[in-house]
mmCIF file of C-alpha atoms in Angstrom:
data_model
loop_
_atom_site.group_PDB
_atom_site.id
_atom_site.type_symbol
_atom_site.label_atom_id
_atom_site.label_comp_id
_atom_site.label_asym_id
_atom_site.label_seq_id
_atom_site.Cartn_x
_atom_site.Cartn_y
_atom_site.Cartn_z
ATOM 1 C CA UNK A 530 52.386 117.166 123.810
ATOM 2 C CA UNK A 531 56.091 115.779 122.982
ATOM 3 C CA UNK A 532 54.997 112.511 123.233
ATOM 4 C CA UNK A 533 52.170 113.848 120.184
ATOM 5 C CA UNK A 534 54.546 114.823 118.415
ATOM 6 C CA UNK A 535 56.809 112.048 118.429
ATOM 7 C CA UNK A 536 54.123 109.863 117.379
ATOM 8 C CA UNK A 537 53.151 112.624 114.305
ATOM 9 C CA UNK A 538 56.556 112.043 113.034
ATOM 10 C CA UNK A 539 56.580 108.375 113.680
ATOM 11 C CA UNK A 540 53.337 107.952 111.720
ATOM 12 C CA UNK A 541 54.316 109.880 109.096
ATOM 13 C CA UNK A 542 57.331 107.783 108.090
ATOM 14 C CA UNK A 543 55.512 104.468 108.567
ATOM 15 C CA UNK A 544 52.247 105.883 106.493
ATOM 16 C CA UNK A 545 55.000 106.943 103.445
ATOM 17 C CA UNK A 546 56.603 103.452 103.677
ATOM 18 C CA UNK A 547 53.252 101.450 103.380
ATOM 19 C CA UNK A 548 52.621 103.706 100.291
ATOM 20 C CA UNK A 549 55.201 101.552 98.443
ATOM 21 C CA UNK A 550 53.308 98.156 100.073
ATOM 22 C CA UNK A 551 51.878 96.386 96.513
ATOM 23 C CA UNK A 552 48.444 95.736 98.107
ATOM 24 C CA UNK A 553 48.443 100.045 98.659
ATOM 25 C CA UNK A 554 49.112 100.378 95.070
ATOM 26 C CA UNK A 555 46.791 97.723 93.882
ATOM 27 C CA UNK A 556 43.681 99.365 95.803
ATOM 28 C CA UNK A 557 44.761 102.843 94.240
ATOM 29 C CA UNK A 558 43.812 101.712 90.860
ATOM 30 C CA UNK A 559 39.609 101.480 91.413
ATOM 31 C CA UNK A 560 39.367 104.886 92.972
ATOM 32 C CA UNK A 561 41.031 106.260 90.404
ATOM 33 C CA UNK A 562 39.060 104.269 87.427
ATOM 34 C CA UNK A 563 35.717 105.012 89.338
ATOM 35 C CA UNK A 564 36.721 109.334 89.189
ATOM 36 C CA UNK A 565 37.918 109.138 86.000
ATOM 37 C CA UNK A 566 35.829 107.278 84.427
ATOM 38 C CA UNK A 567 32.907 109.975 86.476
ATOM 39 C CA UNK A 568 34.576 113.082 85.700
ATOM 40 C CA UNK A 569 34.980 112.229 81.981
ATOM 41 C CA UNK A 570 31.505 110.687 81.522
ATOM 42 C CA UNK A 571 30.232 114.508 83.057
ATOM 43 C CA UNK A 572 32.261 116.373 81.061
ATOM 44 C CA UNK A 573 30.664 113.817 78.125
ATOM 45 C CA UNK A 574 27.656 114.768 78.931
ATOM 46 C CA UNK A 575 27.641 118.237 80.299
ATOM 47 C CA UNK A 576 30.761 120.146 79.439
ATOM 48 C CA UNK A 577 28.765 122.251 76.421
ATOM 49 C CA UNK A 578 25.881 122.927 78.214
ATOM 50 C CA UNK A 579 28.131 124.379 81.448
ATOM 51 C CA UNK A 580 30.779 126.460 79.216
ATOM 52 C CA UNK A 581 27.441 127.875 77.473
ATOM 53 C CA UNK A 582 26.105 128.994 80.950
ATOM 54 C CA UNK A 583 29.112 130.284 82.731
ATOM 55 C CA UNK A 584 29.966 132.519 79.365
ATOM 56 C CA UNK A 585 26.020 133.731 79.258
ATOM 57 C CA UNK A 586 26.479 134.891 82.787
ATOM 58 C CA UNK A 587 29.701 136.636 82.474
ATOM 59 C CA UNK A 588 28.228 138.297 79.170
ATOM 60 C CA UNK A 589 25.352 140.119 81.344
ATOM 61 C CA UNK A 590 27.999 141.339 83.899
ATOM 62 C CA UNK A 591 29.180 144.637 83.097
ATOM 63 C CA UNK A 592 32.023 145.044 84.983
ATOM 64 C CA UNK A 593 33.973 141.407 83.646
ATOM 65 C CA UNK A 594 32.597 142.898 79.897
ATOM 66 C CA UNK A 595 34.404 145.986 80.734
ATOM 67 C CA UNK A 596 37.239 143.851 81.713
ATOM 68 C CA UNK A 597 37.150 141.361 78.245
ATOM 69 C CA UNK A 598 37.031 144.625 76.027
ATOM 70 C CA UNK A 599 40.007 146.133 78.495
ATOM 71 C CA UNK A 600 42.099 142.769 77.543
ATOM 72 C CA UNK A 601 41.002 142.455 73.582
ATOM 73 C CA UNK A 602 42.243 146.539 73.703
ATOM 74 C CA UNK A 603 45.723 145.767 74.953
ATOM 75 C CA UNK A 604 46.322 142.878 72.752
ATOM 76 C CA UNK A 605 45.166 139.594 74.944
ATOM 77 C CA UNK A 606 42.097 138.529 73.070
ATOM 78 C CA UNK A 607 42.588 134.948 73.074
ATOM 79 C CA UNK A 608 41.336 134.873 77.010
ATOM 80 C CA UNK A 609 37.978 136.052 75.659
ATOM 81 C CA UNK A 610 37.386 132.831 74.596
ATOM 82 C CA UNK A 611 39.089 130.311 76.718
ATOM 83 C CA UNK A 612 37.626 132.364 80.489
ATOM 84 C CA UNK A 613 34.553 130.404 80.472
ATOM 85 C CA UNK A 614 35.897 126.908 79.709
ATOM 86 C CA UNK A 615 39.444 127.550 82.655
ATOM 87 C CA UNK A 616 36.359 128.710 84.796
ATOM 88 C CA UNK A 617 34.458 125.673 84.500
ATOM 89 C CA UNK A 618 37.059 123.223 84.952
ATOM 90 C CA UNK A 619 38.133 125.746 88.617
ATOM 91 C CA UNK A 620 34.714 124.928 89.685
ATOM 92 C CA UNK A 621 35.012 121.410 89.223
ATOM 93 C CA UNK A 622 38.643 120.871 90.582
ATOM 94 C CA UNK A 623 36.986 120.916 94.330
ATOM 95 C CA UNK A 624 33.866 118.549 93.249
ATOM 96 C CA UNK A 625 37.058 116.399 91.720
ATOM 97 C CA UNK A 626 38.874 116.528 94.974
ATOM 98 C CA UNK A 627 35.911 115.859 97.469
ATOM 99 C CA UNK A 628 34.800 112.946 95.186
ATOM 100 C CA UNK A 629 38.231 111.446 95.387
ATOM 101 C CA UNK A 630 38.263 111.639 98.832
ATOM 102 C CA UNK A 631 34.853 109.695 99.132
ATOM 103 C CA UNK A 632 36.303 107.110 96.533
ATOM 104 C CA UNK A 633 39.231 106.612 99.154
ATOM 105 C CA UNK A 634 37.452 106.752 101.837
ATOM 106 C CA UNK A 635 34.686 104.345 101.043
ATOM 107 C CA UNK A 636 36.956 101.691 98.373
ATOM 108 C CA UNK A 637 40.419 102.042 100.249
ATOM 109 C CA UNK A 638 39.742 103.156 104.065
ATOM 110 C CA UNK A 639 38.341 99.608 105.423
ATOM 111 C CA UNK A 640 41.319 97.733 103.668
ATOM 112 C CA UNK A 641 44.106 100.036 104.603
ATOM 113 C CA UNK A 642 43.293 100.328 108.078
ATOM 114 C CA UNK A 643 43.043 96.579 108.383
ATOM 115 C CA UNK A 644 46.833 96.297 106.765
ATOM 116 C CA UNK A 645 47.665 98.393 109.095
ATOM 117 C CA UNK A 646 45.959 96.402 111.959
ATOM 118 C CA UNK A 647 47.261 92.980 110.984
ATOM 119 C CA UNK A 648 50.988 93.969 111.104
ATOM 120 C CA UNK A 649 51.218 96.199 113.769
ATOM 121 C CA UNK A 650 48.288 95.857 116.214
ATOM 122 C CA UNK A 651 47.400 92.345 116.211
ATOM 123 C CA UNK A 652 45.911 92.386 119.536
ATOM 124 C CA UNK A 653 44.023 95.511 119.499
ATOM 125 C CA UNK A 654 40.194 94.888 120.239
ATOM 126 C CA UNK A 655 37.638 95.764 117.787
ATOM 127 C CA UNK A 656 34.535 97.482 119.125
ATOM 128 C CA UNK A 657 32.678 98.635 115.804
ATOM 129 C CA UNK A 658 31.942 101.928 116.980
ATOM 130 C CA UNK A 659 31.605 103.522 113.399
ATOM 131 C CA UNK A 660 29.743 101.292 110.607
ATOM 132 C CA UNK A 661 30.169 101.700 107.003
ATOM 133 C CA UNK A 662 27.125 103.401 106.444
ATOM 134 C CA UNK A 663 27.350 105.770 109.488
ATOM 135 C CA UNK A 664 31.118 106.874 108.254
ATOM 136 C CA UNK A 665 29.617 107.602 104.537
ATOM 137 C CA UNK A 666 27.227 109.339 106.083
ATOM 138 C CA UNK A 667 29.994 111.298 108.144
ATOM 139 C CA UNK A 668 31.954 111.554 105.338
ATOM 140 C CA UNK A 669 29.155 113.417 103.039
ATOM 141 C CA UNK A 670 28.097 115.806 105.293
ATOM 142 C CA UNK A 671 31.370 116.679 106.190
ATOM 143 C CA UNK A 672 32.282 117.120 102.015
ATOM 144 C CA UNK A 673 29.029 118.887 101.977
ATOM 145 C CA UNK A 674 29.984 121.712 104.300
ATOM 146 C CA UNK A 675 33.309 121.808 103.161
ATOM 147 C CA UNK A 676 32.100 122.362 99.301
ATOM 148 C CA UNK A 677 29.951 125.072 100.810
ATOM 149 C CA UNK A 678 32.835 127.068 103.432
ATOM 150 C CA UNK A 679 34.923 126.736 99.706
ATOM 151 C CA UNK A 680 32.282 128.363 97.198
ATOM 152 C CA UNK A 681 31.271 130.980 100.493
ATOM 153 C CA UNK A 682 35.594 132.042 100.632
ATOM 154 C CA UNK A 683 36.288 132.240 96.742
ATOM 155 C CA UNK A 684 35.938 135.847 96.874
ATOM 156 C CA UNK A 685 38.591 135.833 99.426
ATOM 157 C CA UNK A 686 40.918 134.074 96.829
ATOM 158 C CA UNK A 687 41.244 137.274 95.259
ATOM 159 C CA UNK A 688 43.522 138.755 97.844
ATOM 160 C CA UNK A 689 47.412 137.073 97.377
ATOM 161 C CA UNK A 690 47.971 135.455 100.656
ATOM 162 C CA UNK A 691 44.384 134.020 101.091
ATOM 163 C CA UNK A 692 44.456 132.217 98.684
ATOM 164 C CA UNK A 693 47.356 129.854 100.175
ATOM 165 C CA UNK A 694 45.825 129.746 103.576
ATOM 166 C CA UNK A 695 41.608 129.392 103.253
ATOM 167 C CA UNK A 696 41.667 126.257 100.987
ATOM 168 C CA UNK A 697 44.512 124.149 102.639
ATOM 169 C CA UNK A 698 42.617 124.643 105.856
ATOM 170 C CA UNK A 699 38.942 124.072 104.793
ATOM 171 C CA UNK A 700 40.565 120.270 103.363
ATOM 172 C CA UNK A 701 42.815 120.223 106.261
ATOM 173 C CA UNK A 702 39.267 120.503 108.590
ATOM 174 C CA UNK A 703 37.288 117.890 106.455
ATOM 175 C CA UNK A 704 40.667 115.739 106.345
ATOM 176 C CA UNK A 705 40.606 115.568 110.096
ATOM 177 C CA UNK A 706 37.302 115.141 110.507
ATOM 178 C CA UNK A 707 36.957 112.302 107.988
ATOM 179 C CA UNK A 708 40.174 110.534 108.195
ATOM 180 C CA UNK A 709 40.054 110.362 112.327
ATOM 181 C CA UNK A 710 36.542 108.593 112.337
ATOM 182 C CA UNK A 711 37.572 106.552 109.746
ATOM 183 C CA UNK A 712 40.619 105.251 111.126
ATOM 184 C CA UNK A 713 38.730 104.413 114.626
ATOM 185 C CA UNK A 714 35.448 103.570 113.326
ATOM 186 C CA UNK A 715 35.979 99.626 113.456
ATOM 187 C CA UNK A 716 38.580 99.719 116.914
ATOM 188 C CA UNK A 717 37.534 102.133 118.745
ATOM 189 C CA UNK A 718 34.068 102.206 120.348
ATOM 190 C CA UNK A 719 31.577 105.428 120.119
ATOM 191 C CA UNK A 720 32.525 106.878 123.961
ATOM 192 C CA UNK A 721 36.937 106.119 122.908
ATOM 193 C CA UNK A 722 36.474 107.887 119.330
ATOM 194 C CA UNK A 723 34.895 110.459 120.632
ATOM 195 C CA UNK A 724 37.453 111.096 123.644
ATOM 196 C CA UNK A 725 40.415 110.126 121.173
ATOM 197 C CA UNK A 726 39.324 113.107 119.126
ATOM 198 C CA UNK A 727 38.887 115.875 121.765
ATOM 199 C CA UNK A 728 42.114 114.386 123.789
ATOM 200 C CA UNK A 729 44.456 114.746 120.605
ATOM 201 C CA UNK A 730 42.262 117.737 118.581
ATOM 202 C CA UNK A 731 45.454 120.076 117.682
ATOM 203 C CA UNK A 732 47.440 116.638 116.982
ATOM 204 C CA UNK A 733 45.024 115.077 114.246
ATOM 205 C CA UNK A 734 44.264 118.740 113.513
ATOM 206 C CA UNK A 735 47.810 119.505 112.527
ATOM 207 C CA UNK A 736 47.655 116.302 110.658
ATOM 208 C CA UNK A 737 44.668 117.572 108.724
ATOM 209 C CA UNK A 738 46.233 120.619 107.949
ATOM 210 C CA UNK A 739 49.724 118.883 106.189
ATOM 211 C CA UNK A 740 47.054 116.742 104.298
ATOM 212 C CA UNK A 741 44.933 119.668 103.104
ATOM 213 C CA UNK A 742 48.222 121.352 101.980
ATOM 214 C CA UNK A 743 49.694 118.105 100.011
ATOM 215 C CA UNK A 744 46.039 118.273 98.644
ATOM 216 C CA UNK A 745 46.429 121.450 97.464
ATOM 217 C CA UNK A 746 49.827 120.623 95.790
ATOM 218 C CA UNK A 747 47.910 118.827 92.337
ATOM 219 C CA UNK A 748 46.210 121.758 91.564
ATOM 220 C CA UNK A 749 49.595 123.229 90.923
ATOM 221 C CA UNK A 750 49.484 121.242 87.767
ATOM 222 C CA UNK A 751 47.045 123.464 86.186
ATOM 223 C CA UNK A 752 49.370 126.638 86.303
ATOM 224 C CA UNK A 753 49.614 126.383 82.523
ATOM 225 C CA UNK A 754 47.058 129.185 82.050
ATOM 226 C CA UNK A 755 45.219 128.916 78.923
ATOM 227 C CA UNK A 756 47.312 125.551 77.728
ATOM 228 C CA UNK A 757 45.316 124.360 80.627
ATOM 229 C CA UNK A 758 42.360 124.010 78.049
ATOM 230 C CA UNK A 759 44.391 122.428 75.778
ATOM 231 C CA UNK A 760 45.625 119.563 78.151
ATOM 232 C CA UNK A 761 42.574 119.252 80.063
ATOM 233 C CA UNK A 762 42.082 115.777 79.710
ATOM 234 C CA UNK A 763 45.514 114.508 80.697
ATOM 235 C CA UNK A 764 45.727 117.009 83.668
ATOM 236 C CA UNK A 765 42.419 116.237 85.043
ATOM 237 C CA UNK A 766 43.595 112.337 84.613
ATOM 238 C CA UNK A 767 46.598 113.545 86.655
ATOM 239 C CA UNK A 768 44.901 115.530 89.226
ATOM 240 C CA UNK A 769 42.498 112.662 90.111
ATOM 241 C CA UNK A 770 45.846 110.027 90.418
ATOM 242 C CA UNK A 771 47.787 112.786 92.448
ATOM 243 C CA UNK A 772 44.483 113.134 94.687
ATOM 244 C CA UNK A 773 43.906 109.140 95.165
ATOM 245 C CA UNK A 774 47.404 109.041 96.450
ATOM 246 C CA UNK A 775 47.493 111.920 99.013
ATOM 247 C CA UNK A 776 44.500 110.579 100.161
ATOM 248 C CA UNK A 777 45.978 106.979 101.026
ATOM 249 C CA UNK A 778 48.793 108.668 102.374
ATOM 250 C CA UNK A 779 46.648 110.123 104.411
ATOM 251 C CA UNK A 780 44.441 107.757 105.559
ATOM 252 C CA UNK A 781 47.380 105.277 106.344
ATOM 253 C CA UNK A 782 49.211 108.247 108.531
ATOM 254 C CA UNK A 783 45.712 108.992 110.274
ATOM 255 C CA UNK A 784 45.455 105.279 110.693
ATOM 256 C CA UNK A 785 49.110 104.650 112.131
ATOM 257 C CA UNK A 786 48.361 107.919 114.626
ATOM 258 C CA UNK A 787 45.221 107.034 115.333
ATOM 259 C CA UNK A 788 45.616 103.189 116.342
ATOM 260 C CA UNK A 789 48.975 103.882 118.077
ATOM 261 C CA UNK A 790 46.825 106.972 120.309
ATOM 262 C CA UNK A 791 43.950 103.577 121.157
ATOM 263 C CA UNK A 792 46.378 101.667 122.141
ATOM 264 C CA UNK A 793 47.914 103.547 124.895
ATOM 265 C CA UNK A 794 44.960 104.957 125.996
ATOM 266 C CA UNK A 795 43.472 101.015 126.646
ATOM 267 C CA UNK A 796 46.613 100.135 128.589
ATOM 268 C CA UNK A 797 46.165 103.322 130.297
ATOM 269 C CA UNK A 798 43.036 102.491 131.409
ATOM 270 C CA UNK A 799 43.698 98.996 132.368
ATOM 271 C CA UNK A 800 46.903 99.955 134.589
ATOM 272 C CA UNK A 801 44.760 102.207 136.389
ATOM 273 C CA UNK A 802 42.440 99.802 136.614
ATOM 274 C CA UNK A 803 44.369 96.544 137.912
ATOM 275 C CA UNK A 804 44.802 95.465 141.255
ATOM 276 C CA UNK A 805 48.402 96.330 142.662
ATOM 277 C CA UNK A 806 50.219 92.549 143.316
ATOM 278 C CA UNK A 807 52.786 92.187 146.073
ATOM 279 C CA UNK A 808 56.318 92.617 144.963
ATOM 280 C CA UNK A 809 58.330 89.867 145.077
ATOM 281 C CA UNK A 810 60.147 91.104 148.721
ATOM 282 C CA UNK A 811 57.023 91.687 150.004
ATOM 283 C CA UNK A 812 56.194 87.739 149.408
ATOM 284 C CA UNK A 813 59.567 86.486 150.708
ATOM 285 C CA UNK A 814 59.428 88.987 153.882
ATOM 286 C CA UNK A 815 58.572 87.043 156.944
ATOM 287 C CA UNK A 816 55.450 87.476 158.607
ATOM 288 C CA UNK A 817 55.217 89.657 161.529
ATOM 289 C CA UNK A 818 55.545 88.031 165.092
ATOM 290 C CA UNK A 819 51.719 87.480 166.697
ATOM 291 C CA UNK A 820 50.871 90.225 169.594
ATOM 292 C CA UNK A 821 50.737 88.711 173.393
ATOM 293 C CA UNK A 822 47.466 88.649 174.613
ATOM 294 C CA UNK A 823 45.602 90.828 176.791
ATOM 295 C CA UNK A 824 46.015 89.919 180.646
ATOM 296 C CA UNK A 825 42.403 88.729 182.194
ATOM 297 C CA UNK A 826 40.252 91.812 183.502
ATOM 298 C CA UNK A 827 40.224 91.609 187.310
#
């Protein structure tokens, strides 16, 4: 477990230093086009139509109309208006997240894991135990139930501490799962991903849980209130840069961990596997004198 931990810390540092490698930089720039150009052609296209819906349905509930005429009564009537747009744009901060993640994953994962390859583990074997389809396909399903375990807690969001816990661990769950096969899927075979994963699960899962936390961390950016609305554009821009980044950190520590974890479980296996030669005393010792022989049977 020390020597996990070692190797957490020892990723981590060489993960933030690659962050400042030009070719990291350079491969941020598409994921974050690609959202951005997504989340703004959406919100072209749909933003009316979904502002008009969410304020219909919180019209027919009594209880938030109770609420609204509560507010208006005490003075805060601007939040009548601006409720339905800041509640749109919470419901699409996770489908902003999960699609940057994809973007990373699918435009940024193969590259960054093959920088980290070439200058550090030049002679590590590749077995192509994860192709690109089968780690989209991963990848998906995993962002599927993660959407789902998010929409099923946001009534738990209500209470104070909740709030800081249940989202940081439902990304730091979907970061583990997606970042470990992705960082093994071209090295490590099906059978070594597989036992890499269940031999360091509270390792890569502690590693999942400080990425679903630095995740977290852009959506601090929209604790304007309702300026929010006003500079939704620009912080939506910034959300999706802040999220492209955290996710190459992330991929690149995952990768570093990951990589470092394959390699000493090969040369594990081969030690155990080679034949034990003769130390060099052993040769040089001289060989033992031959036994008389047996005296003839009468």
């Amino acid at each position: 477990m020390v020597n996990s931990m070692s190797r957490v810390g020892d990723a981590f540092w060489r993960a933030a230093a690659y962050c400042l490698h030009p070719r990291v930089i350079a491969l941020s720039i598409l994921p974050l086009l690609l959202a951005a150009g997504l989340a703004f052609g959406l919100g072209y296209f749909f933003w009316e139509a979904a502002v008009t819906g969410v304020r219909n349905t919180l019209d027919s509930w009594r209880l938030v109309e109770t609420l609204l005429g509560w507010l208006d009564h005490v003075g805060a009537t601007g939040l009548r208006s601006v409720l339905a747009p800041l509640l749109v744009l919470a419901l699409a901060l996770p489908v902003i997240v999960v699609l940057s993640l994809l973007l990373v994953a699918l435009l940024m994962t193969p590259t960054l894991v093959k920088l980290v390859a070439e200058r550090r583990f030049i002679g590590l074997e590749l077995k192509h135990g994860g192709p690109w389809w089968k780690a989209l396909a991963w990848s998906a399903g995993h962002a599927v139930l993660a959407l789902f375990a998010l929409m099923v807690s946001m009534p738990f969001w209500l209470i104070p501490p909740l709030v800081l816990i249940l989202p940081p661990l439902i990304w730091g769950w979907l970061g583990y799962k997606v970042f470990s096969f992705d960082a093994l899927a071209e090295h490590a075979s099906v059978a070594e991903r597989r036992q890499l994963m269940r031999a360091h699960r509270l390792p890569l899962l502690l590693l999942g849980l400080v990425t679903g936390y630095l995740g977290a961390a852009p959506a601090a950016i929209w604790a304007f209130g309702v300026m929010a609305f006003a500079l939704a554009p620009l912080l939506i821009l910034a959300s999706i840069w802040l999220y492209t980044l955290v996710f190459a950190f992330s991929t690149l520590w995952f990768t570093h961990y990951c990589l470092a974890a394959l390699q000493e479980m090969r040369q594990q296996r081969a030690a155990a596997v080679a034949p034990s030669l003769p130390t060099v005393d052993e040769v040089l010792q001289p060989a033992p004198a031959p036994l008389p022989p047996f005296p003839p049977l009468p």
